[in-house]
PDB file of C-alpha atoms and ligand atoms in Angstrom:
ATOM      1  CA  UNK B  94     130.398  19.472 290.578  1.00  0.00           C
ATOM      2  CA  UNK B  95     132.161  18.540 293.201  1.00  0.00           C
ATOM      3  CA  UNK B  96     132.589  14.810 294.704  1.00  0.00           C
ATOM      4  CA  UNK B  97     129.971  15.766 297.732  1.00  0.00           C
ATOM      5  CA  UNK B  98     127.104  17.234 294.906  1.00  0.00           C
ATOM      6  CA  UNK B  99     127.547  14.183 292.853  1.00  0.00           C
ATOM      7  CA  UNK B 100     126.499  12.342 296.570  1.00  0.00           C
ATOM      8  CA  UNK B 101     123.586  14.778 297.128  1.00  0.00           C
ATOM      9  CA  UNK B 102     122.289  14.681 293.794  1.00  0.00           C
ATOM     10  CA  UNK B 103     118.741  12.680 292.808  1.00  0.00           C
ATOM     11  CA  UNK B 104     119.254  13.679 289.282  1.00  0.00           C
ATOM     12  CA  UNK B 105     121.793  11.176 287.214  1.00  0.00           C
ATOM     13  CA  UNK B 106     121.424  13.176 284.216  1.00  0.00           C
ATOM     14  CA  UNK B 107     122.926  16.535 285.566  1.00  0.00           C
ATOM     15  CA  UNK B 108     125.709  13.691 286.731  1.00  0.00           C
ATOM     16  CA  UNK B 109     126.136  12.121 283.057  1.00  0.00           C
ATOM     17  CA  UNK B 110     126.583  15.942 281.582  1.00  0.00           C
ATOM     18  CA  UNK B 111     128.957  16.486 284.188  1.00  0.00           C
ATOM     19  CA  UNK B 112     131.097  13.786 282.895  1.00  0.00           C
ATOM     20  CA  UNK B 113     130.119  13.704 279.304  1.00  0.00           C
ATOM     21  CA  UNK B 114     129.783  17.109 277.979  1.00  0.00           C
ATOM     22  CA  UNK B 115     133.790  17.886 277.978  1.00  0.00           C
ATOM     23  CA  UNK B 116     134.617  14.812 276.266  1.00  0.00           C
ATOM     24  CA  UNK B 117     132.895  16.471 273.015  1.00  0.00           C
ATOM     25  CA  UNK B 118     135.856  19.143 272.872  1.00  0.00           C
ATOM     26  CA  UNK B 119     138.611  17.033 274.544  1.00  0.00           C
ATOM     27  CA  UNK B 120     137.999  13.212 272.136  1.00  0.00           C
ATOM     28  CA  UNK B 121     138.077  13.977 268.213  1.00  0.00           C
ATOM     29  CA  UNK B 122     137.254  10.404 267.661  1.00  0.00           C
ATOM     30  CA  UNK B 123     133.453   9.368 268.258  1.00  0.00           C
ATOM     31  CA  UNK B 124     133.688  10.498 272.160  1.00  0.00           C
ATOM     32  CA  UNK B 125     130.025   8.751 272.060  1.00  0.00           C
ATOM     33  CA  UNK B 126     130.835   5.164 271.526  1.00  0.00           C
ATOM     34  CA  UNK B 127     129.325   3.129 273.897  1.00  0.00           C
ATOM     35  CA  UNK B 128     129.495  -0.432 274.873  1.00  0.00           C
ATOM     36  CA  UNK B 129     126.259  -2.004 274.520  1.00  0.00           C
ATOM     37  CA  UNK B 130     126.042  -5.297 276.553  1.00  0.00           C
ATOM     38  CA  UNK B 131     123.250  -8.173 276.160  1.00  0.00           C
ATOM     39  CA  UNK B 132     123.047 -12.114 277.526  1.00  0.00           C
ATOM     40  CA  UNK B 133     121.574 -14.767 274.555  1.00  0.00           C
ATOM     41  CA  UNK B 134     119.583 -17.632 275.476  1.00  0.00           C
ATOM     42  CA  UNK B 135     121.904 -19.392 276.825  1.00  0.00           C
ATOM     43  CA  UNK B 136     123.443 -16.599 279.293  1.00  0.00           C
ATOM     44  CA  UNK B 137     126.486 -15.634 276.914  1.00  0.00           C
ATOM     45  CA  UNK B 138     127.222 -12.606 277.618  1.00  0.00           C
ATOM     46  CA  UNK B 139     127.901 -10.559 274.402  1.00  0.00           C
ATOM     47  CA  UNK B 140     129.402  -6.615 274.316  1.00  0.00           C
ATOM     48  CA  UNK B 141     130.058  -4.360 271.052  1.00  0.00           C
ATOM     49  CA  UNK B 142     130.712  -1.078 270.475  1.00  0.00           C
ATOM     50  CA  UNK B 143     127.710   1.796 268.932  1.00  0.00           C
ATOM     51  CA  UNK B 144     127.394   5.588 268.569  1.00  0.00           C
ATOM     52  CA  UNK B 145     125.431   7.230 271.405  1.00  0.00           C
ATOM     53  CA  UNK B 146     122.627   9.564 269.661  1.00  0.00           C
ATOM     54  CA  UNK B 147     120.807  11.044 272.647  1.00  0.00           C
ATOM     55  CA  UNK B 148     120.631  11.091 276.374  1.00  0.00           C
ATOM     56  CA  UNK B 149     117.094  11.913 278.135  1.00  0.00           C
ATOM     57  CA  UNK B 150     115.657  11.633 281.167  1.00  0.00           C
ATOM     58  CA  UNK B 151     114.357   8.242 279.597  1.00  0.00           C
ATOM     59  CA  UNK B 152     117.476   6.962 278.927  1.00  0.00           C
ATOM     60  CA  UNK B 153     120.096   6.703 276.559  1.00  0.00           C
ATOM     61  CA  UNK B 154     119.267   5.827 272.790  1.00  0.00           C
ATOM     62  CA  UNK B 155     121.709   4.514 269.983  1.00  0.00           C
ATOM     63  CA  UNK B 156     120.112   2.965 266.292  1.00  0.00           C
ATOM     64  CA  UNK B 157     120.355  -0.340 265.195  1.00  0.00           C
ATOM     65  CA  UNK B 158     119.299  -3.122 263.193  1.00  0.00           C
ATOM     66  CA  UNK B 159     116.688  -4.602 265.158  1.00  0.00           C
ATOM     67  CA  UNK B 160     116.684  -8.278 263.822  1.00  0.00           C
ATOM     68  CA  UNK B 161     120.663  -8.158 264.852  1.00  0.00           C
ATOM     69  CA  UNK B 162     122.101  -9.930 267.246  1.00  0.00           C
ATOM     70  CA  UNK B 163     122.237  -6.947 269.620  1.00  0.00           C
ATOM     71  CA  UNK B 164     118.814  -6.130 268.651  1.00  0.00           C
ATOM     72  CA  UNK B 165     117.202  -9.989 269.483  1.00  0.00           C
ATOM     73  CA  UNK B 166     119.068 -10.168 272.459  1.00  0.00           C
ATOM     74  CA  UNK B 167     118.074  -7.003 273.920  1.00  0.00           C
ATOM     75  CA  UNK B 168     114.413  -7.339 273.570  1.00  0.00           C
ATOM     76  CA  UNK B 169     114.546 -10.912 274.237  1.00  0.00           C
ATOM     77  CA  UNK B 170     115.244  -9.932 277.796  1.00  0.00           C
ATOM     78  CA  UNK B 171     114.244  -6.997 278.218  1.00  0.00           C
ATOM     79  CA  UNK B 172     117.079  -5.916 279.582  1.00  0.00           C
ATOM     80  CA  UNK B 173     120.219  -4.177 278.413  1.00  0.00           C
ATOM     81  CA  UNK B 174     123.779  -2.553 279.476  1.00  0.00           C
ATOM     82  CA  UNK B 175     125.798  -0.005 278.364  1.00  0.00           C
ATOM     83  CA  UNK B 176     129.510   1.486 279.430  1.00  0.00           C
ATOM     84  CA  UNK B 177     131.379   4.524 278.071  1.00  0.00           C
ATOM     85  CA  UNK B 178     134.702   5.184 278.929  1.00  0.00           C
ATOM     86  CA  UNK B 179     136.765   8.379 278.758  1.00  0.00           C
ATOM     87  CA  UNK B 180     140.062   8.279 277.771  1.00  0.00           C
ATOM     88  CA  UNK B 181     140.650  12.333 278.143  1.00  0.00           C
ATOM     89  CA  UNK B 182     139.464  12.347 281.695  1.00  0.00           C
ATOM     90  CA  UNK B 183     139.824   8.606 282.856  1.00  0.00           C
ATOM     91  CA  UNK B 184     136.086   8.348 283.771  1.00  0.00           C
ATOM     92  CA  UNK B 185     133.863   5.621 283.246  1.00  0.00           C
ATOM     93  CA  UNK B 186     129.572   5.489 283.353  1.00  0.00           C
ATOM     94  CA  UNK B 187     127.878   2.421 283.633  1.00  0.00           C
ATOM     95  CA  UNK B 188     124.397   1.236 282.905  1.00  0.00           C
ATOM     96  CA  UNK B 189     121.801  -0.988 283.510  1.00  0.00           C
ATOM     97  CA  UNK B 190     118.327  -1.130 282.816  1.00  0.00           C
ATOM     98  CA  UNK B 191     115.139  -1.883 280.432  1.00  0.00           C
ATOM     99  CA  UNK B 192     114.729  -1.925 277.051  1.00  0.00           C
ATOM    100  CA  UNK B 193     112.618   0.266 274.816  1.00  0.00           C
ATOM    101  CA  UNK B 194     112.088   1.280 271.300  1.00  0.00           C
ATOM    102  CA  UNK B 195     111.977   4.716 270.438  1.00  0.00           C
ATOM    103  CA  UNK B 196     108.755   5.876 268.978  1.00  0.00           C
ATOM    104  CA  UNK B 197     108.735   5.960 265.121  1.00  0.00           C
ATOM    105  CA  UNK B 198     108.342   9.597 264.161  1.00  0.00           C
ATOM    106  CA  UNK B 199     112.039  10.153 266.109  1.00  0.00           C
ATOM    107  CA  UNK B 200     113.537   6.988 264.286  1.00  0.00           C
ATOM    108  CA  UNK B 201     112.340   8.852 260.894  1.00  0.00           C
ATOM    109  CA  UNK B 202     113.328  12.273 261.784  1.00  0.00           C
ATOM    110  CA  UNK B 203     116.741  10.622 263.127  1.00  0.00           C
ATOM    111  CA  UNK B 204     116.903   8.375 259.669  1.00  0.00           C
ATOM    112  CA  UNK B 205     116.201  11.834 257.533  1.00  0.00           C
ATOM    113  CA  UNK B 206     119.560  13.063 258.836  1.00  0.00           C
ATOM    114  CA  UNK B 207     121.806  10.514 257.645  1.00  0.00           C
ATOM    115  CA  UNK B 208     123.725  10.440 254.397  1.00  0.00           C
ATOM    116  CA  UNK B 209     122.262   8.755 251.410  1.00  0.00           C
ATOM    117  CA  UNK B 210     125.250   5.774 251.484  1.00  0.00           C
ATOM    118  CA  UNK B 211     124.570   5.085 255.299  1.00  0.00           C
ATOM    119  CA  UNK B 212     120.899   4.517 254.736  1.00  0.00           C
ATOM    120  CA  UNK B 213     121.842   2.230 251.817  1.00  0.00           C
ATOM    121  CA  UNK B 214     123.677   0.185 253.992  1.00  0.00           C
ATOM    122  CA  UNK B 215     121.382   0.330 256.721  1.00  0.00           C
ATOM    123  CA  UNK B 216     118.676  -1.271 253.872  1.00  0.00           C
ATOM    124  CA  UNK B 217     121.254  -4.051 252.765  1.00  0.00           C
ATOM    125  CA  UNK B 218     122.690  -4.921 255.820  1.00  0.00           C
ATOM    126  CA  UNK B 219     120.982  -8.290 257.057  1.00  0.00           C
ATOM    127  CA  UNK B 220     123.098  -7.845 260.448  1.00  0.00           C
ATOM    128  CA  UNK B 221     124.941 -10.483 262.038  1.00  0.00           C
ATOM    129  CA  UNK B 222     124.560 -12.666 259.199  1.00  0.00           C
ATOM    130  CA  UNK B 223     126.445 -14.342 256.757  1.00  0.00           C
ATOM    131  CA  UNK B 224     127.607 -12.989 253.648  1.00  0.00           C
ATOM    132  CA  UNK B 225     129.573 -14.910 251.084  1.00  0.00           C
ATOM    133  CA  UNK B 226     131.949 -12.069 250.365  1.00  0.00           C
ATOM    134  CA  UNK B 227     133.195  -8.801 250.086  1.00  0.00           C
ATOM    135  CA  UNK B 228     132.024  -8.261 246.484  1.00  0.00           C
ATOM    136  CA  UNK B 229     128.378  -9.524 247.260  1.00  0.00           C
ATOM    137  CA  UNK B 230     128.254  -7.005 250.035  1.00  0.00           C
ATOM    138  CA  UNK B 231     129.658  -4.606 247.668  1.00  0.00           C
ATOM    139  CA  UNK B 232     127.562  -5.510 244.324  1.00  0.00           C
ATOM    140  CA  UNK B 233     124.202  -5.441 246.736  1.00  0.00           C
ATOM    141  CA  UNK B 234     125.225  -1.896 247.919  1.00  0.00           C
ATOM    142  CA  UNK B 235     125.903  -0.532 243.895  1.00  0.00           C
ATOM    143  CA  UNK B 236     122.555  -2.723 242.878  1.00  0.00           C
ATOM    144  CA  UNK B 237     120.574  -0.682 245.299  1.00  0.00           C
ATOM    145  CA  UNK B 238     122.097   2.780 245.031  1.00  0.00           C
ATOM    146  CA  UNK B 239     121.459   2.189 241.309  1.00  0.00           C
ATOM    147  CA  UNK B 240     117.810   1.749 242.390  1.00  0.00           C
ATOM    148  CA  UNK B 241     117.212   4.987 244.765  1.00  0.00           C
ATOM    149  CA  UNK B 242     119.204   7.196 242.735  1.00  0.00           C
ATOM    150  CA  UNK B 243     117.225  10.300 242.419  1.00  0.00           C
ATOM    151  CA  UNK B 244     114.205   8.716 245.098  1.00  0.00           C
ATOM    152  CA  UNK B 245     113.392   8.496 248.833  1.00  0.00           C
ATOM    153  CA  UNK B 246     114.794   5.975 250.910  1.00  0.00           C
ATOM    154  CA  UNK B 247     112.140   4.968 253.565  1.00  0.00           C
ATOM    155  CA  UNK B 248     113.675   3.691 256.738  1.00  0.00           C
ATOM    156  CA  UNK B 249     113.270  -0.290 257.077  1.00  0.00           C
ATOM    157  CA  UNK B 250     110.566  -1.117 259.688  1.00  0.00           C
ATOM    158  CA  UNK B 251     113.825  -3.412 261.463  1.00  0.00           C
ATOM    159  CA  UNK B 252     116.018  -0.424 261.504  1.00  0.00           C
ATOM    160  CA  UNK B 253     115.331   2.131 264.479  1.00  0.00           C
ATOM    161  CA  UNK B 254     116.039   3.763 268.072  1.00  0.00           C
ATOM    162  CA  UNK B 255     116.967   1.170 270.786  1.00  0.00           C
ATOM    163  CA  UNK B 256     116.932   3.241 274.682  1.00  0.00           C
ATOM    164  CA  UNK B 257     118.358   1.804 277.702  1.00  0.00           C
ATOM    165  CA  UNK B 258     116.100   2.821 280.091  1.00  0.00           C
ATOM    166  CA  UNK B 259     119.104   3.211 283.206  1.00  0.00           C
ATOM    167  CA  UNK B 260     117.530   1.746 286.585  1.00  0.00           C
ATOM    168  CA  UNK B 261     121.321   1.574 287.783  1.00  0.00           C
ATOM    169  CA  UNK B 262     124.054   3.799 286.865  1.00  0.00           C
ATOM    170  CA  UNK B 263     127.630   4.198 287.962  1.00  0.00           C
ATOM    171  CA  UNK B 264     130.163   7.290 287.931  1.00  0.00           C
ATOM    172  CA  UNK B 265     133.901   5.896 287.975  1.00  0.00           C
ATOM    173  CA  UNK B 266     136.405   8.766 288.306  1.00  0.00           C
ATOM    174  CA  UNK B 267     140.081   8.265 288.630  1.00  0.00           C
ATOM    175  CA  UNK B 268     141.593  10.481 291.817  1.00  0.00           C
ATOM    176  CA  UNK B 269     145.012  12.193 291.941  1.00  0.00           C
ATOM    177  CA  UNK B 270     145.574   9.116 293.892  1.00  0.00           C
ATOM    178  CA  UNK B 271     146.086   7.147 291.266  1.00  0.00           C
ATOM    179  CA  UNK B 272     148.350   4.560 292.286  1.00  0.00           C
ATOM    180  CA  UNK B 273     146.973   3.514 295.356  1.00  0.00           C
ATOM    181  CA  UNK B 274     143.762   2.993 292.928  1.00  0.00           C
ATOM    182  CA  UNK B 275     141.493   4.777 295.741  1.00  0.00           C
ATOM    183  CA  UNK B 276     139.700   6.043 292.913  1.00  0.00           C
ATOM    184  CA  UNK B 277     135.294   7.219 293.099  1.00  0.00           C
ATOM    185  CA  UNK B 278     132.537   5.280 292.431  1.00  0.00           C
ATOM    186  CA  UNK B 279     129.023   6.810 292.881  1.00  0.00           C
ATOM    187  CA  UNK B 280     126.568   4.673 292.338  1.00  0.00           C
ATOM    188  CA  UNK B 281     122.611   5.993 291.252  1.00  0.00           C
ATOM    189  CA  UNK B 282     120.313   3.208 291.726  1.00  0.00           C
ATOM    190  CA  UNK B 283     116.374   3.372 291.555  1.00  0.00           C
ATOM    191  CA  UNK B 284     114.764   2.026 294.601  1.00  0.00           C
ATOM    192  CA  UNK B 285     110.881   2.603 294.795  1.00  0.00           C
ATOM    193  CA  UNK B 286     110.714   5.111 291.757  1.00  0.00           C
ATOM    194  CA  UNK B 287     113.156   7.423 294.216  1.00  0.00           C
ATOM    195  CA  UNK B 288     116.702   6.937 293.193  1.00  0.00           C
ATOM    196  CA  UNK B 289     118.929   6.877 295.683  1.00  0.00           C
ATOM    197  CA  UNK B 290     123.153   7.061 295.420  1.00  0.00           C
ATOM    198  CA  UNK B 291     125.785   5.516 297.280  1.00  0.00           C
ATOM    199  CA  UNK B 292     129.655   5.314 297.115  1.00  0.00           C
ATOM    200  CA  UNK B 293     130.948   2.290 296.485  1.00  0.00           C
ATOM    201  CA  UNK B 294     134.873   0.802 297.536  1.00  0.00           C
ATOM    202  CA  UNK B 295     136.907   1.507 294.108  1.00  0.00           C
TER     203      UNK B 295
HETATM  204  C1  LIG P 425     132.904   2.928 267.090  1.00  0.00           C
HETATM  205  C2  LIG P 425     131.826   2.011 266.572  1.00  0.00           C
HETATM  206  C3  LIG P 425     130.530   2.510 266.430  1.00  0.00           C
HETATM  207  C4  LIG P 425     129.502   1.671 265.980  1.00  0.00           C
HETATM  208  N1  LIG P 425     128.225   2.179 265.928  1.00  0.00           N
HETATM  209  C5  LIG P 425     127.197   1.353 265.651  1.00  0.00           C
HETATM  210  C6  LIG P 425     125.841   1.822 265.776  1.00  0.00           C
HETATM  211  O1  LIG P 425     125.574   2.976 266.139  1.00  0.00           O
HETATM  212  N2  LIG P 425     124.852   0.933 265.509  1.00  0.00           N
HETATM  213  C7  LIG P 425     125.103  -0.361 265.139  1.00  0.00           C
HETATM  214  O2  LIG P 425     124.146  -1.110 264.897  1.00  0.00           O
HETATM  215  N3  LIG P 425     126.369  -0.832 265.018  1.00  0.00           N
HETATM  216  C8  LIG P 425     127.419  -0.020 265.280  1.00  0.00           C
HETATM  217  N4  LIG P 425     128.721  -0.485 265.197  1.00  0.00           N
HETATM  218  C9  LIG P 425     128.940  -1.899 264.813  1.00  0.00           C
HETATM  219  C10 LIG P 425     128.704  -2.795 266.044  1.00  0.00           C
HETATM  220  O3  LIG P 425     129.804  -2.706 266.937  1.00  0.00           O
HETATM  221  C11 LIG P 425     128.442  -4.260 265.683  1.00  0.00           C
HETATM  222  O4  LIG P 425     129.510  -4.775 264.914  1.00  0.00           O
HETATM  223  C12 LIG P 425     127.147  -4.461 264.892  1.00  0.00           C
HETATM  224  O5  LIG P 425     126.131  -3.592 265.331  1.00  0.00           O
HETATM  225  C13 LIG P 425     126.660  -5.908 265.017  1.00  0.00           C
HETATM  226  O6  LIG P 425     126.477  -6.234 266.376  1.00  0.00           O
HETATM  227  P1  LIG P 425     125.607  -7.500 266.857  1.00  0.00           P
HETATM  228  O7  LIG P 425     125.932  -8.644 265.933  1.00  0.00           O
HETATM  229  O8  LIG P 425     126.043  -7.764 268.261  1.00  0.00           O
HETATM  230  O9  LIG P 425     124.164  -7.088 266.781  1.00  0.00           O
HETATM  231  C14 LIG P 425     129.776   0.320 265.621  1.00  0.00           C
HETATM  232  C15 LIG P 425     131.085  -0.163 265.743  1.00  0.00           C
HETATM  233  C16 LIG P 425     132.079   0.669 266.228  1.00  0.00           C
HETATM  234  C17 LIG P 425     133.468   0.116 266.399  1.00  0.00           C
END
């Protein structure tokens, strides 16, 4: 896809496999960590760092806890960004849109997949608060393991699919012109339901 069918395309998602899909072979090291970024009450910005689980026409979706911090802030406003960054290719895809929980039957069949000690952790973890020490977090892990051993373990209510709904997105490509910086930026931004793309100065 070259620079004039990124231009001509309505369809950001043929875009975001364009850049994404060859990071899977060319990054051994979770090439789907994405930046999530949210604003608290006060307008702090906050940013941290999650694994990218699917990408739809809807949006993008990574799990959380949603009584985090992440997880009030986002639904407090409504409103959510992400950024991935490639270090392979020295691209870049940037977000912004609404928030929405995925539906429950795709948090469960999501939660079914992962291993026994992640959803043990998932069940302990009160996230973003406190905790006294490293042995607490430790003795409430054993203490609970101890518990399921041999049983289900149902997916806490608080624990599920968070998608950023993308009503802005940009493509940042480095050039072979790379030290006069005159690198691409292709912006897709919704504008009546019809998105519409632009390039922007690097
Ligand atoms: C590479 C990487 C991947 C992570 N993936 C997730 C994730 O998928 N979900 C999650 O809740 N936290 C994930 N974390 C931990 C978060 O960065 C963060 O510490 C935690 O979610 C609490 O954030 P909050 O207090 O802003 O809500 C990940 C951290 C790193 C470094």
């Amino acid at each position: 896809m070259n620079e004039q069918d990124i231009l001509e395309n309505r369809n950001w998602l043929e875009v975001w496999h364009h850049y994404y899909d060859p990071e899977l072979k060319l990054e051994p090291n979770d090439p789907n960590a994405i930046c999530i970024s949210s604003v608290d009450a006060s307008g702090m910005p906050n940013g941290r760092y999650v694994l990218l689980k699917d990408v739809s026409e809807k949006g993008f979706l990574f799990y959380t806890n949603l009584k985090s911090q992440k997880g009030k802030e986002l639904f407090k406003a409504g409103k959510g960004a992400l950024t991935w960054w490639s270090r392979a290719q020295n691209k870049s895809v940037r977000v912004q849109g609404t928030v929405e929980q995925v539906r429950d039957d795709i948090a469960d069949t999501y939660w079914a997949s992962r291993k026994e000690d992640a959803k043990i952790s998932a069940i302990l973890s009160k996230q973003s608060d406190e905790v006294a020490s490293r042995e607490q977090l430790e003795e409430e892990f054993a203490k609970l393991k101890a518990e399921y051993a041999g049983k289900d373990i149902p997916r806490p209510k608080h624990w599920s699919g968070v998608i950023i709904c993308p009503q802005k997105i940009e493509f940042w490509e480095a050039t072979s012109a790379y030290t006069s910086r005159l690198h691409n930026r292709f912006v897709f931004e919704l504008n009546n339901n019809q998105w519409i793309t632009k390039r922007l100065y690097p």
